[in-house]
mmCIF file of C-alpha atoms and ligand atoms in Angstrom:
data_model
loop_
_atom_site.group_PDB
_atom_site.id
_atom_site.type_symbol
_atom_site.label_atom_id
_atom_site.label_comp_id
_atom_site.label_asym_id
_atom_site.label_seq_id
_atom_site.Cartn_x
_atom_site.Cartn_y
_atom_site.Cartn_z
ATOM 1 C CA MET A 128 13.968 2.678 13.656
ATOM 2 C CA LEU A 129 14.827 1.869 10.057
ATOM 3 C CA SER A 130 18.082 3.097 8.517
ATOM 4 C CA LEU A 131 18.705 3.315 4.793
ATOM 5 C CA VAL A 132 22.253 3.373 3.537
ATOM 6 C CA ILE A 133 22.599 4.748 0.030
ATOM 7 C CA PRO A 134 26.067 5.016 -1.558
ATOM 8 C CA VAL A 135 26.312 7.798 -4.119
ATOM 9 C CA TYR A 136 28.792 8.209 -6.929
ATOM 10 C CA ASN A 137 27.821 10.737 -9.593
ATOM 11 C CA GLU A 138 24.068 10.360 -9.138
ATOM 12 C CA GLY A 139 23.153 14.062 -9.177
ATOM 13 C CA ASP A 140 20.224 13.552 -11.534
ATOM 14 C CA ASN A 141 18.768 10.597 -9.638
ATOM 15 C CA LEU A 142 18.876 11.583 -5.992
ATOM 16 C CA GLU A 143 15.729 13.702 -5.724
ATOM 17 C CA VAL A 144 13.583 11.208 -7.598
ATOM 18 C CA VAL A 145 14.863 8.210 -5.683
ATOM 19 C CA PHE A 146 14.549 10.011 -2.358
ATOM 20 C CA GLU A 147 10.927 10.982 -3.033
ATOM 21 C CA ARG A 148 10.105 7.385 -3.868
ATOM 22 C CA VAL A 149 11.916 6.149 -0.767
ATOM 23 C CA LYS A 150 10.060 8.603 1.410
ATOM 24 C CA SER A 151 6.620 7.700 0.170
ATOM 25 C CA VAL A 152 7.323 4.009 0.703
ATOM 26 C CA ILE A 153 8.654 4.463 4.211
ATOM 27 C CA GLN A 154 5.790 6.670 5.281
ATOM 28 C CA LYS A 155 3.468 3.768 4.556
ATOM 29 C CA LEU A 156 5.467 1.530 6.874
ATOM 30 C CA ASN A 157 4.849 3.709 9.869
ATOM 31 C CA VAL A 158 8.343 3.481 11.396
ATOM 32 C CA GLY A 159 10.903 6.058 12.360
ATOM 33 C CA TYR A 160 13.666 6.262 9.809
ATOM 34 C CA GLU A 161 16.909 7.839 8.739
ATOM 35 C CA VAL A 162 18.370 7.983 5.267
ATOM 36 C CA ILE A 163 22.160 8.023 5.158
ATOM 37 C CA PHE A 164 23.638 9.195 1.873
ATOM 38 C CA VAL A 165 27.302 8.356 1.547
ATOM 39 C CA ASN A 166 28.885 10.535 -1.095
ATOM 40 C CA ASP A 167 31.751 8.480 -2.479
ATOM 41 C CA GLY A 168 33.812 11.257 -4.037
ATOM 42 C CA SER A 169 31.302 12.211 -6.722
ATOM 43 C CA ARG A 170 32.554 14.592 -9.378
ATOM 44 C CA ASP A 171 29.139 15.960 -10.265
ATOM 45 C CA ALA A 172 26.491 17.901 -8.358
ATOM 46 C CA SER A 173 25.554 14.953 -6.104
ATOM 47 C CA MET A 174 26.806 16.536 -2.889
ATOM 48 C CA GLY A 175 24.841 19.716 -3.523
ATOM 49 C CA ALA A 176 21.709 17.667 -4.118
ATOM 50 C CA ILE A 177 22.284 15.703 -0.919
ATOM 51 C CA ARG A 178 22.714 18.894 1.124
ATOM 52 C CA ARG A 179 19.496 20.312 -0.306
ATOM 53 C CA ILE A 180 17.604 17.152 0.560
ATOM 54 C CA ALA A 181 19.104 17.144 4.061
ATOM 55 C CA GLU A 182 18.083 20.754 4.646
ATOM 56 C CA HIS A 183 14.457 19.949 4.005
ATOM 57 C CA ASP A 184 14.256 16.699 5.903
ATOM 58 C CA ARG A 185 15.779 16.127 9.286
ATOM 59 C CA ASN A 186 15.724 12.373 8.805
ATOM 60 C CA VAL A 187 18.431 12.718 6.187
ATOM 61 C CA ARG A 188 22.060 12.265 7.155
ATOM 62 C CA PHE A 189 25.068 12.431 4.921
ATOM 63 C CA ILE A 190 28.664 11.317 5.005
ATOM 64 C CA ASP A 191 30.868 13.015 2.477
ATOM 65 C CA LEU A 192 33.986 10.922 1.873
ATOM 66 C CA SER A 193 37.228 12.676 0.984
ATOM 67 C CA ARG A 194 37.532 10.842 -2.346
ATOM 68 C CA ASN A 195 36.188 7.824 -4.232
ATOM 69 C CA PHE A 196 36.712 4.768 -2.046
ATOM 70 C CA GLY A 197 34.481 2.404 -3.986
ATOM 71 C CA HIS A 198 30.939 1.171 -3.541
ATOM 72 C CA GLN A 199 31.580 -1.482 -0.885
ATOM 73 C CA ILE A 200 33.547 0.837 1.370
ATOM 74 C CA ALA A 201 30.963 3.589 0.947
ATOM 75 C CA VAL A 202 28.308 1.161 2.168
ATOM 76 C CA CYS A 203 30.511 0.193 5.136
ATOM 77 C CA ALA A 204 30.899 3.853 6.081
ATOM 78 C CA GLY A 205 27.113 4.164 6.097
ATOM 79 C CA LEU A 206 26.723 0.995 8.177
ATOM 80 C CA ASP A 207 29.204 2.318 10.732
ATOM 81 C CA PHE A 208 26.902 5.253 11.429
ATOM 82 C CA ALA A 209 23.504 3.612 11.007
ATOM 83 C CA LYS A 210 21.478 3.706 14.207
ATOM 84 C CA GLY A 211 18.462 1.688 13.074
ATOM 85 C CA ASP A 212 17.309 -1.679 14.399
ATOM 86 C CA LYS A 213 17.140 -2.691 10.763
ATOM 87 C CA VAL A 214 19.217 -1.342 7.905
ATOM 88 C CA VAL A 215 18.398 -1.311 4.197
ATOM 89 C CA ILE A 216 21.264 -1.129 1.715
ATOM 90 C CA MET A 217 20.276 0.162 -1.724
ATOM 91 C CA ASP A 218 21.635 1.867 -4.840
ATOM 92 C CA ALA A 219 20.993 5.504 -5.602
ATOM 93 C CA ASP A 220 20.276 5.068 -9.301
ATOM 94 C CA GLY A 221 16.780 3.578 -9.147
ATOM 95 C CA GLN A 222 17.969 0.116 -10.170
ATOM 96 C CA ASP A 223 16.921 -1.131 -6.760
ATOM 97 C CA PRO A 224 13.293 0.035 -6.806
ATOM 98 C CA PRO A 225 12.465 1.731 -3.487
ATOM 99 C CA GLU A 226 9.005 0.152 -3.600
ATOM 100 C CA ILE A 227 10.626 -3.200 -2.764
ATOM 101 C CA ILE A 228 11.709 -1.855 0.630
ATOM 102 C CA GLU A 229 8.186 -2.536 1.860
ATOM 103 C CA LYS A 230 8.431 -6.211 0.877
ATOM 104 C CA LEU A 231 11.880 -6.508 2.442
ATOM 105 C CA TYR A 232 10.716 -4.904 5.651
ATOM 106 C CA LEU A 233 7.572 -7.001 6.006
ATOM 107 C CA LYS A 234 9.512 -10.180 5.331
ATOM 108 C CA SER A 235 12.117 -9.241 7.929
ATOM 109 C CA LEU A 236 9.342 -8.788 10.486
ATOM 110 C CA GLU A 237 8.571 -12.478 10.096
ATOM 111 C CA GLY A 238 11.823 -13.062 11.969
ATOM 112 C CA PHE A 239 14.595 -12.979 9.412
ATOM 113 C CA GLU A 240 17.810 -11.157 10.233
ATOM 114 C CA VAL A 241 18.694 -10.911 6.547
ATOM 115 C CA VAL A 242 16.273 -10.514 3.682
ATOM 116 C CA TYR A 243 17.944 -10.002 0.342
ATOM 117 C CA ALA A 244 16.311 -8.923 -2.875
ATOM 118 C CA LYS A 245 16.756 -11.464 -5.615
ATOM 119 C CA ARG A 246 16.679 -10.289 -9.221
ATOM 120 C CA ARG A 247 14.056 -12.049 -11.251
ATOM 121 C CA SER A 248 15.072 -10.084 -14.301
ATOM 122 C CA ARG A 249 17.632 -7.471 -15.003
ATOM 123 C CA GLN A 250 16.955 -4.516 -17.256
ATOM 124 C CA GLY A 251 19.394 -1.985 -18.538
ATOM 125 C CA ASP A 252 22.492 -4.054 -17.881
ATOM 126 C CA GLY A 253 24.493 -5.154 -20.885
ATOM 127 C CA PHE A 254 24.717 -8.712 -22.115
ATOM 128 C CA LEU A 255 28.343 -8.995 -21.048
ATOM 129 C CA LYS A 256 27.638 -7.771 -17.530
ATOM 130 C CA LYS A 257 24.827 -10.284 -17.047
ATOM 131 C CA LEU A 258 26.896 -13.132 -18.430
ATOM 132 C CA THR A 259 30.040 -12.379 -16.418
ATOM 133 C CA ALA A 260 27.979 -11.888 -13.255
ATOM 134 C CA LYS A 261 26.207 -15.177 -13.813
ATOM 135 C CA TRP A 262 29.426 -17.109 -14.295
ATOM 136 C CA PHE A 263 31.211 -15.332 -11.510
ATOM 137 C CA TYR A 264 28.624 -16.303 -8.902
ATOM 138 C CA ARG A 265 28.509 -19.879 -10.064
ATOM 139 C CA ILE A 266 32.291 -20.225 -9.934
ATOM 140 C CA LEU A 267 32.390 -18.494 -6.566
ATOM 141 C CA GLY A 268 29.771 -20.937 -5.300
ATOM 142 C CA ARG A 269 31.975 -23.838 -6.327
ATOM 143 C CA LEU A 270 35.106 -22.395 -4.765
ATOM 144 C CA THR A 271 33.738 -21.439 -1.383
ATOM 145 C CA HIS A 272 32.029 -23.238 1.435
ATOM 146 C CA ILE A 273 29.566 -20.490 2.207
ATOM 147 C CA ASP A 274 26.349 -20.114 0.287
ATOM 148 C CA ILE A 275 26.339 -16.813 -1.506
ATOM 149 C CA PRO A 276 22.857 -16.514 -2.992
ATOM 150 C CA LEU A 277 22.740 -16.337 -6.771
ATOM 151 C CA ASP A 278 21.430 -13.290 -8.630
ATOM 152 C CA THR A 279 21.562 -10.896 -5.722
ATOM 153 C CA GLY A 280 23.432 -7.666 -5.254
ATOM 154 C CA ASP A 281 23.709 -5.736 -2.052
ATOM 155 C CA PHE A 282 20.057 -4.627 -2.058
ATOM 156 C CA ARG A 283 18.756 -6.085 1.214
ATOM 157 C CA ILE A 284 17.582 -5.431 4.726
ATOM 158 C CA ILE A 285 19.721 -6.576 7.619
ATOM 159 C CA ASP A 286 19.195 -6.619 11.350
ATOM 160 C CA LYS A 287 21.247 -4.568 13.776
ATOM 161 C CA LYS A 288 22.834 -7.818 14.971
ATOM 162 C CA VAL A 289 24.266 -8.392 11.511
ATOM 163 C CA VAL A 290 25.461 -4.798 11.236
ATOM 164 C CA GLU A 291 27.312 -5.155 14.517
ATOM 165 C CA VAL A 292 29.131 -8.250 13.284
ATOM 166 C CA LEU A 293 29.993 -6.519 9.997
ATOM 167 C CA ARG A 294 31.563 -3.668 11.940
ATOM 168 C CA ARG A 295 33.758 -6.180 13.706
ATOM 169 C CA MET A 296 35.003 -7.777 10.495
ATOM 170 C CA PRO A 297 38.265 -5.959 9.959
ATOM 171 C CA GLU A 298 39.140 -7.028 6.425
ATOM 172 C CA ARG A 299 39.717 -4.219 3.974
ATOM 173 C CA GLN A 300 38.654 -6.097 0.870
ATOM 174 C CA LYS A 301 34.959 -5.822 1.431
ATOM 175 C CA PHE A 302 32.647 -8.243 -0.277
ATOM 176 C CA LEU A 303 29.513 -7.587 1.698
ATOM 177 C CA ARG A 304 27.220 -10.171 0.140
ATOM 178 C CA GLY A 305 29.803 -12.837 1.002
ATOM 179 C CA GLN A 306 30.389 -11.499 4.496
ATOM 180 C CA ILE A 307 26.679 -11.392 5.230
ATOM 181 C CA SER A 308 26.265 -15.009 4.100
ATOM 182 C CA TRP A 309 29.212 -15.958 6.251
ATOM 183 C CA ILE A 310 27.630 -14.275 9.289
ATOM 184 C CA GLY A 311 24.586 -16.497 9.004
ATOM 185 C CA PHE A 312 21.384 -16.026 11.061
ATOM 186 C CA ARG A 313 18.014 -16.584 9.450
ATOM 187 C CA GLN A 314 18.086 -15.451 5.845
ATOM 188 C CA ALA A 315 15.300 -15.149 3.313
ATOM 189 C CA SER A 316 14.740 -13.512 -0.044
ATOM 190 C CA VAL A 317 12.089 -11.633 -1.944
ATOM 191 C CA GLU A 318 12.105 -11.388 -5.718
ATOM 192 C CA PHE A 319 12.108 -8.218 -7.759
ATOM 193 C CA GLU A 320 12.650 -6.945 -11.273
ATOM 194 C CA ARG A 321 15.842 -4.965 -11.499
ATOM 195 C CA GLU A 322 15.164 -1.784 -13.417
ATOM 196 C CA ALA A 323 17.368 0.218 -15.721
ATOM 197 C CA ARG A 324 19.252 3.057 -14.105
ATOM 198 C CA LEU A 325 17.308 6.345 -14.164
ATOM 199 C CA ALA A 326 19.989 8.708 -15.427
ATOM 200 C CA GLY A 327 23.755 8.826 -15.707
ATOM 201 C CA LYS A 328 26.002 5.879 -16.300
ATOM 202 C CA THR A 329 27.368 3.047 -14.198
ATOM 203 C CA GLY A 330 30.104 3.864 -11.707
ATOM 204 C CA TYR A 331 31.278 0.261 -11.865
ATOM 205 C CA SER A 332 34.006 0.271 -14.470
ATOM 206 C CA LEU A 333 35.357 -3.043 -15.716
ATOM 207 C CA LYS A 334 38.355 -2.506 -13.454
ATOM 208 C CA LYS A 335 36.162 -2.068 -10.373
ATOM 209 C CA MET A 336 34.109 -5.124 -11.277
ATOM 210 C CA LEU A 337 37.203 -7.250 -11.716
ATOM 211 C CA ARG A 338 38.539 -6.025 -8.417
ATOM 212 C CA LEU A 339 35.314 -6.921 -6.644
ATOM 213 C CA ALA A 340 35.406 -10.372 -8.238
ATOM 214 C CA ILE A 341 39.000 -11.053 -7.158
ATOM 215 C CA ASP A 342 38.277 -9.661 -3.696
ATOM 216 C CA GLY A 343 35.287 -11.968 -3.438
ATOM 217 C CA ILE A 344 37.279 -15.033 -4.408
ATOM 218 C CA THR A 345 40.376 -14.307 -2.339
ATOM 219 C CA SER A 346 38.325 -13.351 0.719
ATOM 220 C CA PHE A 347 36.383 -16.559 0.770
ATOM 221 C CA SER A 348 38.531 -19.170 -0.910
ATOM 222 C CA ASN A 349 42.124 -20.333 -0.811
ATOM 223 C CA PHE A 350 41.539 -22.549 -3.804
ATOM 224 C CA PRO A 351 43.630 -20.452 -6.221
ATOM 225 C CA LEU A 352 46.576 -20.800 -3.836
ATOM 226 C CA ARG A 353 46.056 -24.524 -3.715
ATOM 227 C CA LEU A 354 45.893 -24.562 -7.494
ATOM 228 C CA ALA A 355 49.404 -23.097 -7.573
ATOM 229 C CA THR A 356 50.593 -25.829 -5.217
ATOM 230 C CA ILE A 357 48.891 -28.606 -7.157
ATOM 231 C CA SER A 358 50.232 -27.508 -10.523
ATOM 232 C CA GLY A 359 53.654 -27.004 -8.942
ATOM 233 C CA PHE A 360 53.542 -30.600 -7.714
ATOM 234 C CA LEU A 361 52.396 -32.031 -11.027
ATOM 235 C CA PHE A 362 55.039 -30.239 -13.002
ATOM 236 C CA SER A 363 57.837 -31.132 -10.595
ATOM 237 C CA ILE A 364 56.952 -34.795 -11.068
ATOM 238 C CA VAL A 365 57.009 -34.403 -14.830
ATOM 239 C CA GLY A 366 60.245 -32.433 -14.446
ATOM 240 C CA PHE A 367 61.825 -35.204 -12.354
ATOM 241 C CA PHE A 368 61.236 -37.795 -15.060
ATOM 242 C CA LEU A 369 62.478 -35.383 -17.700
ATOM 243 C CA ILE A 370 65.734 -35.015 -15.787
ATOM 244 C CA LEU A 371 66.119 -38.778 -15.498
ATOM 245 C CA TYR A 372 65.527 -39.118 -19.202
ATOM 246 C CA THR A 373 67.973 -36.332 -20.051
ATOM 247 C CA LEU A 374 70.687 -37.940 -17.920
ATOM 248 C CA TYR A 375 70.017 -41.302 -19.488
ATOM 249 C CA ALA A 376 70.247 -39.836 -22.990
ATOM 250 C CA ARG A 377 73.417 -37.937 -22.120
ATOM 251 C CA LEU A 378 75.210 -40.910 -20.520
ATOM 252 C CA PHE A 379 74.035 -43.929 -22.424
ATOM 253 C CA THR A 380 73.178 -42.767 -25.928
ATOM 254 C CA ASP A 381 74.791 -40.710 -28.635
ATOM 255 C CA ASP A 382 72.009 -38.448 -29.697
ATOM 256 C CA TYR A 383 71.953 -36.019 -26.782
ATOM 257 C CA VAL A 384 72.241 -32.876 -28.926
ATOM 258 C CA ALA A 385 68.812 -33.407 -30.218
ATOM 259 C CA GLY A 386 65.947 -32.275 -28.045
ATOM 260 C CA TRP A 387 66.441 -28.562 -28.272
ATOM 261 C CA ALA A 388 62.776 -28.130 -29.083
ATOM 262 C CA SER A 389 61.541 -30.098 -26.120
ATOM 263 C CA GLN A 390 63.920 -28.190 -23.842
ATOM 264 C CA MET A 391 62.647 -24.871 -25.019
ATOM 265 C CA ILE A 392 59.079 -25.963 -24.634
ATOM 266 C CA THR A 393 59.733 -27.247 -21.142
ATOM 267 C CA ILE A 394 61.523 -24.104 -20.019
ATOM 268 C CA VAL A 395 58.847 -21.852 -21.356
ATOM 269 C CA PHE A 396 56.055 -23.952 -19.940
ATOM 270 C CA ILE A 397 57.539 -24.368 -16.472
ATOM 271 C CA GLY A 398 58.429 -20.689 -16.489
ATOM 272 C CA GLY A 399 54.821 -19.873 -17.189
ATOM 273 C CA ILE A 400 53.526 -22.096 -14.433
ATOM 274 C CA GLN A 401 55.968 -20.534 -11.984
ATOM 275 C CA LEU A 402 54.930 -17.043 -12.877
ATOM 276 C CA LEU A 403 51.295 -18.005 -12.508
ATOM 277 C CA GLY A 404 51.974 -19.474 -9.071
ATOM 278 C CA ILE A 405 53.929 -16.436 -7.991
ATOM 279 C CA GLY A 406 51.203 -14.194 -9.310
ATOM 280 C CA ILE A 407 48.520 -15.968 -7.295
ATOM 281 C CA ILE A 408 50.646 -15.852 -4.166
ATOM 282 C CA GLY A 409 51.237 -12.186 -4.894
ATOM 283 C CA GLU A 410 47.489 -11.521 -4.942
ATOM 284 C CA TYR A 411 47.145 -12.915 -1.441
ATOM 285 C CA ILE A 412 50.289 -11.263 -0.127
ATOM 286 C CA SER A 413 49.204 -7.895 -1.432
ATOM 287 C CA ARG A 414 45.986 -8.337 0.479
ATOM 288 C CA ILE A 415 47.822 -9.363 3.623
ATOM 289 C CA SER A 416 50.022 -6.297 3.410
ATOM 290 C CA ASP A 417 46.961 -4.128 2.827
ATOM 291 C CA ASN A 418 45.512 -5.438 6.048
ATOM 292 C CA VAL A 419 48.709 -5.178 8.036
ATOM 293 C CA ARG A 420 49.064 -1.506 7.159
ATOM 294 C CA ASN A 421 45.934 -0.921 9.158
ATOM 295 C CA ARG A 422 44.973 2.359 7.572
ATOM 296 C CA PRO A 423 41.528 3.754 8.182
ATOM 297 C CA LEU A 424 39.057 2.233 5.759
ATOM 298 C CA TYR A 425 37.784 5.624 4.626
ATOM 299 C CA VAL A 426 38.263 9.299 5.338
ATOM 300 C CA ILE A 427 35.353 11.633 6.021
ATOM 301 C CA ASN A 428 35.387 15.162 4.697
ATOM 302 C CA ASP A 429 32.074 16.324 6.161
ATOM 303 C CA THR A 430 29.002 14.897 7.830
ATOM 304 C CA ASN A 431 25.853 16.030 9.625
ATOM 305 C CA ILE A 432 25.902 13.016 11.935
ATOM 306 C CA ASN A 433 27.132 13.627 15.451
HETATM 307 N N1 UDP B 848 28.840 3.648 -6.280
HETATM 308 C C1 UDP B 848 29.689 4.153 -5.296
HETATM 309 N N2 UDP B 848 31.039 4.192 -5.549
HETATM 310 C C2 UDP B 848 31.585 3.734 -6.729
HETATM 311 C C3 UDP B 848 30.693 3.183 -7.704
HETATM 312 C C4 UDP B 848 29.338 3.158 -7.439
HETATM 313 O O1 UDP B 848 29.253 4.570 -4.229
HETATM 314 O O2 UDP B 848 32.796 3.807 -6.886
HETATM 315 C C5 UDP B 848 27.383 3.596 -6.004
HETATM 316 C C6 UDP B 848 26.488 4.151 -7.098
HETATM 317 O O3 UDP B 848 26.239 5.536 -6.934
HETATM 318 C C7 UDP B 848 25.220 3.326 -6.923
HETATM 319 C C8 UDP B 848 25.753 1.987 -6.438
HETATM 320 O O4 UDP B 848 27.035 2.234 -5.889
HETATM 321 O O5 UDP B 848 24.374 3.874 -5.939
HETATM 322 C C9 UDP B 848 25.840 0.957 -7.552
HETATM 323 O O6 UDP B 848 26.691 1.448 -8.559
HETATM 324 P P1 UDP B 848 26.332 1.410 -10.111
HETATM 325 O O7 UDP B 848 24.887 1.685 -10.329
HETATM 326 O O8 UDP B 848 27.293 2.326 -10.798
HETATM 327 O O9 UDP B 848 26.677 -0.089 -10.461
HETATM 328 P P2 UDP B 848 25.831 -1.096 -11.372
HETATM 329 O O10 UDP B 848 24.400 -0.974 -10.935
HETATM 330 O O11 UDP B 848 26.037 -0.640 -12.759
HETATM 331 O O12 UDP B 848 26.429 -2.427 -11.067
HETATM 332 MG MG1 MG B 849 23.344 0.697 -10.908
#
């Protein structure tokens, strides 16, 4: 059986269209299927649309979360309930064209546990989004030891084996494309043209994007922490010589009142470096404390899965 996990945040105007397209593609594949819509606290008519779709098609499941938990967590909720031998993760806004599912599925049959869809082009996304995404993935690639494929989102098909490992990864800061690379197995890609979203506007605010980026880096790299250590080291060495010089000037020369400017500069500069270091450590500590709290990852309001 094939499961499709589709996170939904304010996609009321897209759901019917996308679902029809999904259905006609899957029917060609000749496999049993289930579509799991995860409503991530939408404020529009999405949930009503999902219920209507579910009433007419018994292959449709839904999980209605109690509030907006964010895209990655919504996908995880869907994965937790997916029963398929293979699972497709895709967006609800038409940007991941359902027609590509066929390519993903056929490729996976060749014996790949992960087949991700790689964007050949990207329509409908702003210049800034493309540029920041491009740089982010290149920097991330440098900072981490795992290979996170460039120009891919979460649109992909993964084997049950991979889903089972994902369920056992307890971290709360989910960065699925990184986790899936980390898990390994045989991975392949198919290319596609990313379309513009059908209706509505992006649910990924700048804040959410930044959060995902920092989660991605902190989950897979300790380099920023090391950066704090390295700069701390460098500046303590400089500081040590500064102290020697200050003592020398104070004890053996007459002009020790001078140097106010350099003192101010030093204090401000070192202060800045310290704050930066503390800030970076804080980012990691806040994530540790998030994990130690051990709260449930999401809360379900209603579902038709039993
Ligand atoms: N989404 C979600 N929760 C959120 C934001 C987005 O479940 O907090 C869903 C959204 O409905 C869509 C997918 O995640 O199916 C991708 O989001 P979006 O299209 O807004 O992001 P973009 O394509 O602009 O990066
Ligand atoms: Mg989108």
